[in-house]
Short mmCIF file of C-alpha atoms and ligand atoms in Angstrom, two decimals:
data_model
loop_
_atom_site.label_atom_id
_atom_site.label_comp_id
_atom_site.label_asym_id
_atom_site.label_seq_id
_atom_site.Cartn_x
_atom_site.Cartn_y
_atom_site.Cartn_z
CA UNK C 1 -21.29 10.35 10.27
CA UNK C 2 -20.89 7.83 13.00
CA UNK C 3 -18.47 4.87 12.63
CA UNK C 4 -17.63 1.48 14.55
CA UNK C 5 -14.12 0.43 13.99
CA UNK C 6 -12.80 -3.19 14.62
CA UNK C 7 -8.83 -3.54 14.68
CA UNK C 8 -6.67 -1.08 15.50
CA UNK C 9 -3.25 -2.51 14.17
CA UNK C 10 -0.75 -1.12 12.13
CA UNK C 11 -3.44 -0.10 9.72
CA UNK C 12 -6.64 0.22 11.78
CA UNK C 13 -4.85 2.65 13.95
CA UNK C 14 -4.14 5.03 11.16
CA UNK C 15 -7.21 4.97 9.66
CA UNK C 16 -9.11 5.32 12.73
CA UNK C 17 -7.63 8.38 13.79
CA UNK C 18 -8.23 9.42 10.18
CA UNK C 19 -11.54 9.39 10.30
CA UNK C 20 -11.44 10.95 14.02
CA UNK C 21 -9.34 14.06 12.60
CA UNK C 22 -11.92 14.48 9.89
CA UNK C 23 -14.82 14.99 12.12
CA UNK C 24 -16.41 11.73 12.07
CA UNK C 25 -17.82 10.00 15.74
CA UNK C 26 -15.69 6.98 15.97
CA UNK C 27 -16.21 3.92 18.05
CA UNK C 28 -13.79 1.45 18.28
CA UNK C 29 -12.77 -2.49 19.89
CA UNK C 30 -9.34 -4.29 19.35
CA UNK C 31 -8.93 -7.77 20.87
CA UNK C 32 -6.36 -6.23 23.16
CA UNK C 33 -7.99 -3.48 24.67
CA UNK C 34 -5.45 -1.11 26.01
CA UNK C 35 -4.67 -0.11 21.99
CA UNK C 36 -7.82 1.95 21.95
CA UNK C 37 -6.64 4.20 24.52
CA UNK C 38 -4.58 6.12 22.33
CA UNK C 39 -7.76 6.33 19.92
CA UNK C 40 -9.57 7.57 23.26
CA UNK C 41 -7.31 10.76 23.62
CA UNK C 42 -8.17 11.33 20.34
CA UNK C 43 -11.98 11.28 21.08
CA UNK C 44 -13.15 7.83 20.54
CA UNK C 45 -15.25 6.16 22.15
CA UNK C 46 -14.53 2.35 23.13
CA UNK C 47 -16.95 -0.47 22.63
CA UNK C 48 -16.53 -3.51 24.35
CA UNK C 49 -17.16 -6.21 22.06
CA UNK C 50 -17.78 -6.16 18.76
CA UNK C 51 -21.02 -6.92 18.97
CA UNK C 52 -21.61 -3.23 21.22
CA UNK C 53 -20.05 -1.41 18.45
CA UNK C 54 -22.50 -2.75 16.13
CA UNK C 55 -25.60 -2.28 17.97
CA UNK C 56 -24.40 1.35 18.67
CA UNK C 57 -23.10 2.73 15.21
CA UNK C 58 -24.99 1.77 11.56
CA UNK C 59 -21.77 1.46 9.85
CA UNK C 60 -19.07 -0.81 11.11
CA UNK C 61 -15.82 -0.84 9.41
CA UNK C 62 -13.26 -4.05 10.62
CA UNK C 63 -9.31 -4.05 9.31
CA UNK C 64 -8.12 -7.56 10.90
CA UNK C 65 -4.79 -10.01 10.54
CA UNK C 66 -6.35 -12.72 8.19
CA UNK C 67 -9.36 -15.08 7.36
CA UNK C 68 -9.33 -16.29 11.05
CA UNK C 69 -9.56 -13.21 12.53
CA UNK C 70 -12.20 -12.18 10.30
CA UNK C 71 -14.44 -15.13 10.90
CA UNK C 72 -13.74 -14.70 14.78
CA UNK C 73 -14.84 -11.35 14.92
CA UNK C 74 -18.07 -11.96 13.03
CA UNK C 75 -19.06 -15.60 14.02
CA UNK C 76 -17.91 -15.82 17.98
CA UNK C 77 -19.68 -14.86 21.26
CA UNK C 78 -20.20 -11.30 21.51
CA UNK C 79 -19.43 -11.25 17.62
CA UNK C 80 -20.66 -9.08 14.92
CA UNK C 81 -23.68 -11.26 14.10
CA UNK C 82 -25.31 -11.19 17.21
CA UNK C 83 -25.91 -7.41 16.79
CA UNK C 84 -26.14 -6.83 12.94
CA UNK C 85 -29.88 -6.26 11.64
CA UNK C 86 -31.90 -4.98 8.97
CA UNK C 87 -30.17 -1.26 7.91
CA UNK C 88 -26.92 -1.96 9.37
CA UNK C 89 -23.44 -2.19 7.24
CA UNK C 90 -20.48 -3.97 7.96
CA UNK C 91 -17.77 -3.19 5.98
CA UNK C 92 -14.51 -5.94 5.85
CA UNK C 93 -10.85 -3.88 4.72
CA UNK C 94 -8.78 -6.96 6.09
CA UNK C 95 -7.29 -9.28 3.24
CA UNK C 96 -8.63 -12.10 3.09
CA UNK C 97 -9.69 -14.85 0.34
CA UNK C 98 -13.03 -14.72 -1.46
CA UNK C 99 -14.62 -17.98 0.55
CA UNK C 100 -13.72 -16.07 3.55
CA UNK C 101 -15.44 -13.37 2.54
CA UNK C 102 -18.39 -14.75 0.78
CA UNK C 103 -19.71 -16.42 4.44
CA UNK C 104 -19.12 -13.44 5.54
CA UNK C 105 -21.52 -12.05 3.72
CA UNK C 106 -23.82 -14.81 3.62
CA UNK C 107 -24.42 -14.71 7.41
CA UNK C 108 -24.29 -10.92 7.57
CA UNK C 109 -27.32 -10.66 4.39
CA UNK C 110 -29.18 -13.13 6.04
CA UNK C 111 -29.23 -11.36 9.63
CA UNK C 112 -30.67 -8.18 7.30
CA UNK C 113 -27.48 -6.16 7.22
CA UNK C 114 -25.55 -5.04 4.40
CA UNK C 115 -22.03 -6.01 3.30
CA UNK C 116 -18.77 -5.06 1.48
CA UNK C 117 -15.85 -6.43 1.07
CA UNK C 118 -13.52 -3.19 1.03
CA UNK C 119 -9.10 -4.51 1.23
CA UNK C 120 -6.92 -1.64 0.65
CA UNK C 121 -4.07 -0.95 -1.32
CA UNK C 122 -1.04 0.82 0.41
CA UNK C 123 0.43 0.41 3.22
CA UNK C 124 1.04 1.97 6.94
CA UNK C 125 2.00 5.52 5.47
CA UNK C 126 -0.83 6.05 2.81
CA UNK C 127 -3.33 4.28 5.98
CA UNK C 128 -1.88 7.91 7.86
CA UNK C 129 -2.31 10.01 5.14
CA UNK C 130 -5.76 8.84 3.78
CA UNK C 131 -3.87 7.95 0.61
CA UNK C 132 -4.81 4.33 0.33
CA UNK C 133 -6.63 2.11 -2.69
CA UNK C 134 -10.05 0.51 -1.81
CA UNK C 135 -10.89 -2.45 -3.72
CA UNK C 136 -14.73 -2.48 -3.04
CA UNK C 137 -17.26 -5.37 -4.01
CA UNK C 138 -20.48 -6.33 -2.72
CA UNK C 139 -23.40 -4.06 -1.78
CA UNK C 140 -22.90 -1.07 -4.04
CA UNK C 141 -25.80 1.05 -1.51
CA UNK C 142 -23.60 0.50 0.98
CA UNK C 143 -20.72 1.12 -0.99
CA UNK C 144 -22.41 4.44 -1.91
CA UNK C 145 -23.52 5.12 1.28
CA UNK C 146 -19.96 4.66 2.95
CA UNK C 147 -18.21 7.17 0.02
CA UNK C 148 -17.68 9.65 2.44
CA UNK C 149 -15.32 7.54 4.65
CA UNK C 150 -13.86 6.20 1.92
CA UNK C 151 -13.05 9.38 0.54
CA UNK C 152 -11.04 10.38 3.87
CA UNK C 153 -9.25 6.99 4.16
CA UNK C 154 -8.44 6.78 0.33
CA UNK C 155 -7.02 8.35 -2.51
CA UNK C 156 -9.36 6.40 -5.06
CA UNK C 157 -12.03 3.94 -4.66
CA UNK C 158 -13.08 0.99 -6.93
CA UNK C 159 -16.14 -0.74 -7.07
CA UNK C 160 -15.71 -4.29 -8.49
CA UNK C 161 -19.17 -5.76 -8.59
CA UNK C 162 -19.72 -8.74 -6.59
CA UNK C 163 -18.45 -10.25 -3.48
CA UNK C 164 -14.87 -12.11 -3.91
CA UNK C 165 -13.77 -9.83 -6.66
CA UNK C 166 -12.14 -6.91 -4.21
CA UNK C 167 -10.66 -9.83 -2.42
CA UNK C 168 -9.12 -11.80 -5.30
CA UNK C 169 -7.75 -8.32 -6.81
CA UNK C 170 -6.04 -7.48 -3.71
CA UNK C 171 -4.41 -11.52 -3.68
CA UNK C 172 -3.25 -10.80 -7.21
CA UNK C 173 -1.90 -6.99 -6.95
CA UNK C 174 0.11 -8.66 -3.21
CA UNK C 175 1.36 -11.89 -5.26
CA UNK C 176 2.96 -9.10 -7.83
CA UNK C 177 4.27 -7.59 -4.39
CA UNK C 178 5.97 -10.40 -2.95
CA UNK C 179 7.44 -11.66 -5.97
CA UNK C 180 9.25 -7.94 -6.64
CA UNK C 181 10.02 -7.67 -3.22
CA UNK C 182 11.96 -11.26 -3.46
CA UNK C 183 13.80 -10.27 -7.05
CA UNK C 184 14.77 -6.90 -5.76
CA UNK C 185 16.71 -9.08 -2.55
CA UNK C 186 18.48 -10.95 -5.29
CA UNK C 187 19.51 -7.97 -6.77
CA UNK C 188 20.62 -6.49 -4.01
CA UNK C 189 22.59 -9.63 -3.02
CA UNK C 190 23.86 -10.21 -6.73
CA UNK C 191 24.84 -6.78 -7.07
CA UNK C 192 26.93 -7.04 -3.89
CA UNK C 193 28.61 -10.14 -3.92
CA UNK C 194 29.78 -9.20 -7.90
CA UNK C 195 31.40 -6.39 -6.32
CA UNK C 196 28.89 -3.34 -7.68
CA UNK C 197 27.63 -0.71 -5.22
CA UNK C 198 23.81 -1.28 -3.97
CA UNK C 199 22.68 2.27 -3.10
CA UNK C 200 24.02 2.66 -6.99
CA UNK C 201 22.04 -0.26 -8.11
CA UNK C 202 19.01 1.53 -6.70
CA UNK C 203 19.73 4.92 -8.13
CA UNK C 204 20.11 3.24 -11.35
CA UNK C 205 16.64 1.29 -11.04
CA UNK C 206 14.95 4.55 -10.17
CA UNK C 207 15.51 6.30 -13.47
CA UNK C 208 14.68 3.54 -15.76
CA UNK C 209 11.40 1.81 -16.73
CA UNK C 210 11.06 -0.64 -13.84
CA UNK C 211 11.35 2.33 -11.21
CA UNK C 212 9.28 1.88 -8.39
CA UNK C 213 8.06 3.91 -5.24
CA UNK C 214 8.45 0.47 -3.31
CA UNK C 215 12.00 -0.16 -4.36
CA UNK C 216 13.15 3.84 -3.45
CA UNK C 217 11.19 3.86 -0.07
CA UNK C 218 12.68 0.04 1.06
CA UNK C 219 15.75 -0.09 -0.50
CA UNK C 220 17.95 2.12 1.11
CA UNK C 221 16.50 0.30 4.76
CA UNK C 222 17.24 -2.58 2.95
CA UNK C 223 20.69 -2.25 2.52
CA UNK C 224 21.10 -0.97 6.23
CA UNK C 225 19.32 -4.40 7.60
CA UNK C 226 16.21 -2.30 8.93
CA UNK C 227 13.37 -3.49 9.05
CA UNK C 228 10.65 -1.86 10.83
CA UNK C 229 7.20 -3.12 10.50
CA UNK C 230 5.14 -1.27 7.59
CA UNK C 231 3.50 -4.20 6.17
CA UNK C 232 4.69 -7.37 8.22
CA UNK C 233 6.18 -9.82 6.46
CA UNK C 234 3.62 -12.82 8.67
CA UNK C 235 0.61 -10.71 6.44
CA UNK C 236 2.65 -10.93 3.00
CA UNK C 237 3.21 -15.12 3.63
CA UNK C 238 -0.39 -14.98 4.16
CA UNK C 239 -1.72 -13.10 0.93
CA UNK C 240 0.96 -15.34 -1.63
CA UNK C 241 -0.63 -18.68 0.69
CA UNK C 242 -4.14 -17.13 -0.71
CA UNK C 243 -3.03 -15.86 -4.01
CA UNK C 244 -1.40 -19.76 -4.86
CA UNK C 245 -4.62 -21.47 -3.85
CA UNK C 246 -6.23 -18.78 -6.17
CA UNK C 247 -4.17 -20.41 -8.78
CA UNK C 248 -4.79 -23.49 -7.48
CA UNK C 249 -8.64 -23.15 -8.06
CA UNK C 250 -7.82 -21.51 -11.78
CA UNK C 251 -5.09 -24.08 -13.47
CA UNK C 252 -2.86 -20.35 -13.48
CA UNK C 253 0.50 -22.33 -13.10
CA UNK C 254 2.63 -19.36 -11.22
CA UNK C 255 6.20 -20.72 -10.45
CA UNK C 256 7.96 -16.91 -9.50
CA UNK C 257 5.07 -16.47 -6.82
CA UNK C 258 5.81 -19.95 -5.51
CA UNK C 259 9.32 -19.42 -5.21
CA UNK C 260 8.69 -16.02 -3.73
CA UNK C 261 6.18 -17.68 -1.13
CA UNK C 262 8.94 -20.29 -0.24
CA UNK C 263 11.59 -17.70 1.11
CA UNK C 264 8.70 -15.75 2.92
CA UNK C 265 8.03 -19.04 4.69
CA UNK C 266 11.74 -19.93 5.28
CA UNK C 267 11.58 -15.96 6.78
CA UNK C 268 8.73 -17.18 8.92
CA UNK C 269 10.46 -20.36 10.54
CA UNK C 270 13.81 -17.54 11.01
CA UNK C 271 11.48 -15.37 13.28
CA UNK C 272 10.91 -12.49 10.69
CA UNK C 273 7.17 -12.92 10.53
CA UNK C 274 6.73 -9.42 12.77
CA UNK C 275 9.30 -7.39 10.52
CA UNK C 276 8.44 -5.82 7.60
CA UNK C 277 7.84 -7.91 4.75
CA UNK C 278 11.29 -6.83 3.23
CA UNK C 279 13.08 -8.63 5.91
CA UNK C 280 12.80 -11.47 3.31
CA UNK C 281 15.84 -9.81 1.97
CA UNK C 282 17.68 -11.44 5.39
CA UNK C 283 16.58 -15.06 3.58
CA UNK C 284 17.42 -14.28 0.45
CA UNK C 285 21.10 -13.45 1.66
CA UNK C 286 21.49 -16.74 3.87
CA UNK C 287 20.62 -18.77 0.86
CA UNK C 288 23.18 -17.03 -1.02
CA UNK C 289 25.49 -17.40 1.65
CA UNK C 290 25.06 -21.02 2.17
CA UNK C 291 25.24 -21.67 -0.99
CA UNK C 292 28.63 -19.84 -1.72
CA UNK C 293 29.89 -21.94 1.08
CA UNK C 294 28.79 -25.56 -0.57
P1 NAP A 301 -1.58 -5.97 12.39
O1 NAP A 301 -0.85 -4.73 12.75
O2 NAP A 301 -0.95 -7.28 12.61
O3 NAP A 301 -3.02 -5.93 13.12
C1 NAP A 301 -3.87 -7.04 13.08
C2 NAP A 301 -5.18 -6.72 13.80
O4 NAP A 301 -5.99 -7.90 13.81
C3 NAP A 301 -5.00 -6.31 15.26
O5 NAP A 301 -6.00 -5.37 15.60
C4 NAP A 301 -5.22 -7.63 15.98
O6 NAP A 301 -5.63 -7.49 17.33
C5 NAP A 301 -6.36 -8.20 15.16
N1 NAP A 301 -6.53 -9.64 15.33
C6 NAP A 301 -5.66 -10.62 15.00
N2 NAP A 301 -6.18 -11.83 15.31
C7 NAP A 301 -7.40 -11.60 15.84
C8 NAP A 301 -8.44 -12.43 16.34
N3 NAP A 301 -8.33 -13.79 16.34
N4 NAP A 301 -9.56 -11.86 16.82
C9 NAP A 301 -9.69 -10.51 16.81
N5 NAP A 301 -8.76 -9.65 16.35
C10 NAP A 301 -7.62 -10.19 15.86
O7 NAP A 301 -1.99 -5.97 10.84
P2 NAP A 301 -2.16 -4.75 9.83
O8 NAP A 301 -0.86 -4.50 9.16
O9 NAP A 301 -2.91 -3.65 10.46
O10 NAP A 301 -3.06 -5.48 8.71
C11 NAP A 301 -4.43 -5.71 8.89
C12 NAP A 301 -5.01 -6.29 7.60
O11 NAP A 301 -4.78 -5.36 6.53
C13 NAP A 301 -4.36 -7.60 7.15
O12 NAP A 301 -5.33 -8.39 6.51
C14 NAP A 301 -3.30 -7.16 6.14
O13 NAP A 301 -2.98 -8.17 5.23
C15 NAP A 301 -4.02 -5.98 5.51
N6 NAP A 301 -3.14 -4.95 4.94
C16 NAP A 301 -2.04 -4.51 5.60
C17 NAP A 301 -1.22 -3.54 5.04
C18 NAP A 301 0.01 -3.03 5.72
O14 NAP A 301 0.85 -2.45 5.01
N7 NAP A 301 0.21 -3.20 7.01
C19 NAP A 301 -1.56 -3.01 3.79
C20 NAP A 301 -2.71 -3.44 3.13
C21 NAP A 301 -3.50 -4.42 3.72
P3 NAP A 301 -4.53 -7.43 18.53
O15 NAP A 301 -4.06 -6.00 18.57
O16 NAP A 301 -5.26 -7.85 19.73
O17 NAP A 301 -3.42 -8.39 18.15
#
């Protein structure tokens, strides 16, 4: 099976050379060109815009930042549209809201082409070892018809009817996220300033019923002020920003995600937004610390 790929981030990368270990012709853009080279040694091929990797491959797959990358992708010069045509898929894994998506889809349908809204769940590591969610909606032929490559880049696949409903589950599963992510940084901060033992705190949490895999794998970096970029923490503002206005929209008042999205945007204005989203536990520690001081 031949596949266009469009992004080649933190998780494009991965799954890219996923689908190039597993036998499948890949051909792939990123904005900044010199990241497919290491997709190239690997056997890509490169297309230019993203409009050549349409024309050349029937399936498209694009993993990019947010709703603004998305829409540039498809809508600008040399952009998806001009190229997609009756038989060809495009297949959007970015996150992104459900209006985002639904013009996606609009202009893609009425070029001909088929469409699916496909985010993922999981992050850089399950991306490298084809162990992600997909949250699918849209075009269930082309969902069928794209099974195989979702079968190498995921553990499990969901089809959730129509277009917006992958995207708003993904908004609600990363709102759950960010709002454990920000009470496990008070933890950690409350268990060390009342004297207790974090690494302890964290054993503790791991045999009882709110154990996690997300605590165990960030909390030890956590406590050693390491951040390195798995999911970053600019992408996790983003996703509460879309899951609030999903609130907005529904009259679902959500104060803990609010507060959550507050001390990923203080992170943000502190220079954190290219660390991994648990950097918020560096915010979550200043507060404390000012506070102590008042
Ligand atoms: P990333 O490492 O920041 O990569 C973002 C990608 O988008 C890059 O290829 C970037 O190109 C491209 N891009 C940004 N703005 C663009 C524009 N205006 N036009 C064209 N391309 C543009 O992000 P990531 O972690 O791979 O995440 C990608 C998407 O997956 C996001 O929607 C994120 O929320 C979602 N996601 C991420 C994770 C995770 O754990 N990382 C997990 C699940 C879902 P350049 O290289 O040129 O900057």
């Amino acid at each position: 099976m031949e596949v266009g790929f469009l992004g080649l981030g933190i998780m494009g990368k991965a799954m890219a050379l996923n689908l190039l270990r597993n036998g499948f012709k890949v051909t792939v853009w990123n904005r900044t060109l010199s990241k497919c080279d290491e997709l190239v040694e690997h056997g890509a091929s490169v297309g230019e815009t993203p409009a050549a990797v349409i024309k050349k491959c029937k399936y498209t797959i694009a993993i990019l930042s947010d709703p603004s990358a998305a829409f540039s992708v498809v809508f600008d010069k040399d952009g998806v549209l001009e190229e997609i045509c009756n038989g060809k898929g495009y297949i959007d894994m970015s996150t992104v809201d459900a209006e985002t998506s639904s013009k996606i889809s609009k202009a893609i349908t009425e070029k001909g082409g088929y469409f699916l809204e496909a985010p993922v769940s999981g992050s850089k590591k399950p991306a490298e070892d084809g162990q992600l969610v997909i949250l699918a909606a849209g075009e269930k032929t082309l969902y069928d018809e794209v099974i195989p490559a979702f079968d190498v880049l995921g553990k499990k696949s969901f089809f959730l009817g129509q277009i917006g409903n992958g995207a708003k589950m993904k908004l609600v599963i990363n709102m759950i996220m960010g709002s454990m992510m920000n009470a496990l940084s008070e933890g950690l901060v409350l268990a060390e300033r009342s004297g207790l033992e974090q690494q302890k705190l964290l054993d503790i949490l791991d045999l009882g019923g709110i154990a996690n895999p997300m605590f165990k794998q960030k909390g030890p970096a956590m406590i050693q002020g390491s951040f390195p970029p798995a999911f970053p923490l600019k992408h996790q503002q983003k996703d509460m920003r879309l899951a609030l206005a999903l609130g907005d929209e529904n009259a679902v008042a959500m104060p803990v995600a609010a507060a959550a999205n507050e001390a990923f945007k203080k992170a943000r204005s502190l220079g954190l937004g290219d660390k991994d989203f648990s950097a918020v536990y560096e915010v979550v520690k200043v507060l404390q610390h000012s506070a102590g001081k008042s």
